[in-house]
Structures are given as structure tokens and as C-alpha cells.
Amino acid sequence: MILRGKKAAQPAETTKPYHCMDLATVQDDLDVNIETGLPTSEAERRLTVYGPNEMRGGGRPSALKILFRQLANLMTIILIAAVVVAFVTKDWVEAGVLIGVIGFNTGIGFFQEFKAEKTMDSLRKMSSPTSRVLRNGHQIVIPTIELVPGDVLYLESGDVVGADCRLFEVFNFEADEALLTGEALPIAKETEPFNDPELPLGDRINLSFASTTVTKGRAKAVVYATGMASEVGKIAKKLMESDKTKKTPLQKGLDKMAWVLLAVAIVSVLIVFGANKFKVNSEVLLYAIGLAIATIPEGLVAVVTLTMALGVHTLAKKRALVRQLVALESLGSVTDICSDKTGTLTQSKMVLVRAWLPDEGFFRVSGLGFEPVGEALLGSSEETVVVNTTNMSPSFRLLTESAALCNMSEIKKDAETGEWFGIGDPTEIALQVFAHKLSMGKPALTSDAHQWAVVCEYPFDSGIKRMSVVAENRATGQKILVLKGATERVVPCCASLQDGQAVSAMDPGSLQALLDPQVRSMARDGLRVLSIAYRHLTPEEEQLDMNKVDREQVEASMTFLGLVGIYDPPRPESRPSVMECYRAGIKVTMLTGDHQETAAAIARQVGILQDEGADGTQTDSSSGHQAIDLGPLVMTAREFDRMSDEEIDALPELPHVIARCSPDTKVKMIQALHRRSGIVAMTGDGVNDSPSLKFADVGIAMGLSGSDVAKQASEIILTDDNFATIVRAIREGRRIFSNIQRFCCVLVAGNVGELVCLLLGLAFKDKLGETVFPLSPVAILVNNLLTGSPPAMALGVEKAWPTIMDEPPRSASSGLFSWEVQSDIVFYGLSIGLLSIADFWVVISGFGNGDMSYHCNQDYKDECELVFRARGTVFATLTLAILVHSYNCRRIRGPMWNLHMLKRFTENKFLFGGFVSGTILCLLCMYIPGLNTKVLKMKGIGWEWGVVLVTLLIFIILSELYKFGKRRWLKPLSNATAEQERLQRIWTENTLASTGGLEKQ
């Protein structure tokens, strides 16, 4: 299917259950004869009716519209107004800085707007450019964009299916639908209709879907859905419909603060004018403008952006690529992770882990992945025997040889990377790796030493679900037939059982009864079970060309040999990562397209499911708490989809595992979590995951195994496909958000301090009754530069405190400016402002004579020396107090000025450097001749430094008393919900159990 930007008229997407229709009904419904196909004229007419077989991406957005949306941001508007103010004051430096900040933020946001179009481009690359169809009785090749419902489509191995179609003729036909359904293995297709209209997408094996890949065989099919009506088209529609434009709590907090500060700035200007009885001369106007600029933390947006950019750089080193900066904010408050199974929690590498022989019982096979390293172990944990070529029984040797010979796959080692990889069917690769572990791989068996050769193959047929080969020992001339396949298809071919070295006659019914408990035991552990059988060819058969003998005659009177269990193993780091999520109060939910038993088994292995009750439910009795029935925590998509929103909301606990998931099921689960006030991160790798990646608060795609569609639909890409990387990303997200709160407290509290000082300073009048400003307008701007961005940026790189993952997720409703942050801003801002203006009064009237002369706002003269020294004192107090306050904000509640923390004073080198450089620049501004008196309207101080130091000491004491009060009387910073407390108890108990702590208690 081709994807374009233009729109095409097309009827509503089909809802007819074509998988339930027989061939005659399909032909009638689509008005086509499968013997001749569509006439060319009819195909052209349908192309006009249904439109081209393409996705409607809506076209590329206008660059001017994107730019307008970025500039229409409220904080950006305020910054633009501040630029105008800076130009009015002829402060070119301040204007240049503000313009740079605006350009930086606008540029970053501008490039983020193309994400949706990239998603559609990714879908376009997946599509097949041409298709083979039957028209007018002739097979022709047409552009896939011209496919229409009713076209008879020819498919063969390697093709990318161009449209959704109903299969009516198949030959060993299999399709890889992992990107659409989540199935780890290729799906064997059939043609028979089904009776269930609500059959899950992955079980509709008489259909083939657009953008899936044919892995084996050939088929013919009738197209029934094209373009946006296809399954991949429905996914594309959800991508376009999903609402990702809503603002995050951080953005809402910044916008709200911007409105508040804008209102404060306007009121402050009016107060200045009113204090001067609205006699606005140049000095009053400049002071009012300076006060307005001081109210707005113009560096805040830039510091937030740069802090997040540094976080992106840090996460890139930890193998997590962040595509959208706002995702870092959401990471810190994630309460739920909805994870796909295949390739995310598991390795997406089939591996044989168990074998069973009638006389010896179960064998355990170690080793993961494609690397042929591992052992076969027989017996219990107390009496385990390592099986090798010297001590293996004849039955086990024959089972191993059969697994290797009845096998068309290969495993190889990459000469450059040293990594092993498989070629062929994933199941056969697992069998081949197993044989290699015992030094009996197919290359070894077919070498001169063993002299086996495969002389005939009956390929796997999806109709009978088995395959067989005839192998000849070139040394002896002996030929054997080896058969493998689904147990229910192998057993009817058997007439005997290999019982040790003896062969016992056994009818298929008795054999099936013997095998059923073993098969169920493996299935409960999430294993895919295969059966292996063999027989020696008769002397007459050895003389025949077996390629010309009907396989039904050959695959008879077999001797059953044993069972093998294959599964997709969890990543070794998955369980520790899930436990770390529990530690942080984060729930992990598995949403997978796999079968229920397999999903539940993997979920138990990685810790998503804990101990089950007898009724199939999960109970919580940890830490002595009364057991609580949490309901059925493993459900199928069909069960979950049939529930209404009210029924889902009434569940005491949402399922931890949902199997056979469709894209709609995943979205429905995310919406259910949202209704429970959850912040959801969704991991995935396939096309079927992309709608849920978009609907989730944080979409996380796999970088190695993920499709381009999933990557473009996500906010974060894991370059190592490692679930553990998600935990590191969440830790980094929490650190970044807490750091943003820290430097917001510094910036805004500093502005509040300046505002209080400057407004109260309006009360000081000279001999002419005019206001004497405590700071000149230019000094206000210089103070902003010294105490604004440098310490804020230093706090942006503050390291995470060790307990950051012991706290439950931050409440999404708290936003950036929680009530405590607001309280901190008001307290620290009032303290700084009141102490600073108090110093002005102390110098003027406390130790001075109170003479403020006249016109001291304009030029320096001897009569104004007292006023200029008082301004120097205020400048020093304001600057140093805000720099000291930046250290206060390293810990929101913890003490900062005790001996222990003073030893860590230089720990944040950027903050320490900002403190030292700010102090030095403050001194230079006060003592450089000309700059101090002519530009900044102040003068260097002497004995007044004693006043400044005492003021700083008082501020530190007040800060410590304030924090002490918060520690004693306020609730903890984060209040865990009952569910989060339960998850943390699970982590505690698992940690104690793994370290032996439970035995010691």
C-alpha cells in the first residue's frame, strides 16, 4: 500500500467479517469471478469509487503555521514584550540576550512539529510498490496504489502484501504479522471460514493483511479492503486522531506563572506611577520599566529547555534517545508501564529449553539466544546429570540427531562482531541451536565423520502442521525418516513408542493420553511443544525415489521419540527492572499479542505476576496485611474488550496481563489507566503498538527490533531494546523535574525579592518629595543577569539524591508549582526583599543622617553619597542573598547549612562556580570607577559590608528554621497510594528474599 499526502474519496472502512465467509459469498459480495479477475474497466471504476490504495496523511504542515504556533506561546509573547522594553531602555545587551533565548526555544519547537509527517513517511516505506493481480483472465503487474476491492492477488515468498485480502488458495503459505499482531512466529495460513465474527486479528488465519511479509509458500487471495479501510490504515487513522497537542503539567505551570507575572508586572508599573502621583518623567518611566523586567524571569524558558537538553544528552549515553523534550517531564510522574512482551520483556529469540523422553523424563537445556553454549541436564536439582556425547542414551542421541537433520535452518557467527545469528524459521533455529550445544548440529552430522545426508524433504505444510526428511547414512546405506510437528498431528502418524532401547507398540489414543499431561506441563510454562518421531525405511522403500512417494504413505507407522519445549526467553534484566519499578511505586502491565498461557508464564518469570490463588486470582498478603482479592489479573483481549468502561472501572484491580491484544485493546487499557489518574508509559516495537504509543503519556519504542512506525510514534527510543533502560530514564526524568522545581524557586523567589525591595523603596522620598530609588534601572537589569540564569542552570545539572527511586511517582495534578513550591517562593522572596530594603533604611537612617538630598536618581554628587552607598549595600545584599538561596534550593526540606552539607559545598561545581563568579562580578560592578556611579548609580561600600554579612546570616537562619518547620509539621513530599505501597512491599520482599534476608528474620 502506498501512502501519500493528498486526500482521496473513499467509503467508510469495512466492518464485514470476511474471515467468516466462504469463497462463494466473498465472490458475490465483492462481485468478482476468481477465475478471470476484474475487467479493466471495472477496476478503473472501483478506483474512482474507493480511491487510491494509500494513506491520507493530511499533507505537510506549513512552515509559517508552525512558526506562528511557536511564537504564540504565552511565555514567548512576554519575552517579546520584554525585548521591546529593553529597546526602550536602550539596553542592547539585554535585548540581544532575550532575542537569543526566543530564537533558541522557537527553533527547537519548530523541528518537533514534523513528527506526524515522519510517521506517515515511515508507513510509506513499508509498502509494496507493485502487486501481481488477475485482470481480464491475465496475470499482470500493477502499482500497489491501484489495487481495488475485488482484485485477485497473487502472493509468494518475499512479497509485501499490498492490501487486506481473503485467501482462497494456499500452498505452505506463511506470513510474518509480528508488526501488526505481535506474534513472534510467522503465521501459517488456511482457507476455511470461521464462525466467530469477533475472532482476534491474529487468529484470522484465512486473511492476509497489508504491509505484512510473506515468509513461505504462495497463495491467491481476493482484496477486500484498501487504503484507510485496511488494518494498517486504521492504525494510521488512530495516529492522526490521537490527541498529542494537549499541554503537559510543566507547560501549564509555566503558562499560568507567565500570566500571573504579567499581571504583577502591570500592577507594579501602576504602583510606581501612583507613588509618583502619575507625574511620569524619564526617571520614573525607566524605573517602572526596569521593575517590570525584574518581575519576569526571562531566562526561565531557556534554562528549562537547556536542562532538558542536557537530560537528553545524558539519556543518550544510557541508550535512550529522547525525541521530545516534554517526555522527560512525564517520565518523572509515570505510574504505569504498559509493555509489549515479544522483544521488550523477552529476547525475541526462540530457544529450546526442555525435552522429554518416555523412559527418562524431562531434560532441562540451559543457554539463551543463538549462541550454541549450554548444557542438557537430566534429573532433579539434587541429582543432576550433565548429558554429553559420551553418556547420553541412544534415545536422547536419536532425538538430538533428529532435531538437527529434520531442519532447514542454519546458525552462523558473524566474523566482524562475533555474534551468532540464525537463518530460517525461528522454531527450526531453536532446534538447531539445541543440537549444536551437544556438538551434534547439522554441519557436524553431515560431515565426513558422521556421513549423514538429507536425501528427501517433505516441507512443512500448514494444513497438516508437520514436516519430515529422509536422511541417509552414507557409510552404512541406512535410511531413516524423521518427522516433527504439532503433537496432535504427529501422534496419529505413530504406531509405537521408543521406550529406552525398546520399541513398544501403542495406538494413537493411548499415546495421546500418555503425552497430554506432559504437554500441559510445558504449556503452563509458556512453552511451544513439538513432537518428534522416526522410523527406519524398509528395504523396498530404500530403493525408491522418495521424492515421488506420497507423503501420507511415508509418514505412517512412525515410532514416537519425544517432546521438545521451545519458548521466547525473558531478558535477564527484565525481572530486576520490574522489581525496580515496584520499588518506585510503578506498576508494570503486559499487553501482548501472544497466547494467554505463554503470556502468563513469562509474566510470572519477570515478576509482573506474583503468587496465584487457587481460583486463578492474585492475592496480596504481604507484610502481614490481610489478603485482598485483586480479581482476575490475566485476561484475553476478547474478555477485556467486551467489558464496558463502567465494568472496567469497577474492577478492584486492572489486569496485569492481557493476551491476544489488538491495537484497540491496548488503547482501551491506556484509557482505563487514565481514568484512574495514571500516567502511562507504553513500550512497543511493532506497527500494532503505534496507536498506543501515541495515546500513552510517554511512548517508548525499541530501537533495534522496532519498526519505523513505532519509532516515529514514540517520544523515546531505546537503542538497546533493554527494559532496564526505561528505569534509568524514569530516574533521569524524576531528577530533571525536581531540578526544574529547584531553579524555578531560585529564579522566581529572586524576582519576588527584587519586586518587594523595589516596591517598598517607593516609600523613600527626597527633599523635593520625589521617590529615591533603592536601585537604578540599569542596576536592576545587572542584578537580574548575575542572579538569574547562572545559578539556575547549575541547579539544572544537580545530581539525583540516592532516595529518588524510593519515592512514589509525583502526582500529575501537582504540576510544577505545587503549593509547597509556591510557599517557598513567597517565603524566600519576602525574606530577601524585606532584608534588602531594611539594609537600605539601616544605611540611610540607622547609621546615616537620613539626608537623601535631591535628584539622586539622575547623577552622582557629593550630597548623594549616602544614597549611592545605600544602593551599593542593597545591590550586594540582593545579589549575594539570591546566590545563597540557590544553595538553599539544593534540598527542598533538608538542612543545607550544617557541617555535613558544608563539606559538600563544592559538590556541584557549576553551582560553586556560579556563586564565586557572581560574587566577583558583584564586587567589580561596585568598585570599578565610572561604572558604579555613572552607569549603575551606586558606590562601593566599606563598613556597610558588616550590615550585608549580618543580613546574610539572618537569612540563612530564617531559611533553616523554615525548613525545620516543614520537616516537622508537613506531610511527606510524596504520598503513596495503597497500590503504590503494595508494589513497594513486593519490591522489599523480593529484595529480602534474594539476599537471604527473610531467612534471617
mmCIF file of C-alpha atoms in Angstrom, residues 112 115 242-245 248 312 315 320-328 330-331 680-682 690 692-701 709-718:
data_model
loop_
_atom_site.group_PDB
_atom_site.id
_atom_site.type_symbol
_atom_site.label_atom_id
_atom_site.label_comp_id
_atom_site.label_asym_id
_atom_site.label_seq_id
_atom_site.Cartn_x
_atom_site.Cartn_y
_atom_site.Cartn_z
ATOM 1 C CA GLN A 112 9.499 18.879 16.687
ATOM 2 C CA LYS A 115 6.920 14.148 13.867
ATOM 3 C CA SER A 242 -4.748 10.790 18.750
ATOM 4 C CA ASP A 243 -4.506 13.986 20.761
ATOM 5 C CA LYS A 244 -0.892 14.765 21.495
ATOM 6 C CA THR A 245 -1.363 18.524 21.429
ATOM 7 C CA THR A 248 1.780 18.898 29.914
ATOM 8 C CA VAL A 312 18.548 14.167 26.624
ATOM 9 C CA LEU A 315 19.991 9.570 28.476
ATOM 10 C CA ALA A 320 17.688 6.107 25.454
ATOM 11 C CA LEU A 321 17.081 8.606 22.656
ATOM 12 C CA VAL A 322 14.536 11.291 23.529
ATOM 13 C CA ARG A 323 12.596 12.591 20.549
ATOM 14 C CA GLN A 324 10.506 15.118 22.501
ATOM 15 C CA LEU A 325 11.839 17.128 25.421
ATOM 16 C CA VAL A 326 8.492 17.185 27.237
ATOM 17 C CA ALA A 327 8.680 13.397 27.609
ATOM 18 C CA LEU A 328 11.320 13.917 30.286
ATOM 19 C CA SER A 330 6.182 12.983 32.068
ATOM 20 C CA LEU A 331 8.746 10.287 32.890
ATOM 21 C CA VAL A 680 1.179 5.760 31.362
ATOM 22 C CA ALA A 681 4.374 4.807 29.555
ATOM 23 C CA MET A 682 3.872 2.343 26.709
ATOM 24 C CA SER A 690 1.962 2.692 17.376
ATOM 25 C CA SER A 692 -0.982 3.017 21.962
ATOM 26 C CA LEU A 693 2.436 4.689 21.799
ATOM 27 C CA LYS A 694 0.658 7.841 20.660
ATOM 28 C CA PHE A 695 -2.165 7.650 23.209
ATOM 29 C CA ALA A 696 0.202 6.974 26.109
ATOM 30 C CA ASP A 697 1.726 9.838 28.057
ATOM 31 C CA VAL A 698 5.184 8.514 27.153
ATOM 32 C CA GLY A 699 5.645 6.279 24.113
ATOM 33 C CA ILE A 700 8.824 4.189 24.241
ATOM 34 C CA ALA A 701 9.905 2.314 21.095
ATOM 35 C CA VAL A 709 6.315 3.456 12.511
ATOM 36 C CA ALA A 710 6.716 2.678 16.211
ATOM 37 C CA LYS A 711 9.837 4.830 16.454
ATOM 38 C CA GLN A 712 8.183 7.822 14.834
ATOM 39 C CA ALA A 713 5.092 7.425 17.007
ATOM 40 C CA SER A 714 7.145 7.411 20.195
ATOM 41 C CA GLU A 715 8.738 10.049 22.387
ATOM 42 C CA ILE A 716 11.665 7.875 23.478
ATOM 43 C CA ILE A 717 13.617 5.182 21.596
ATOM 44 C CA LEU A 718 15.671 2.547 23.431
#
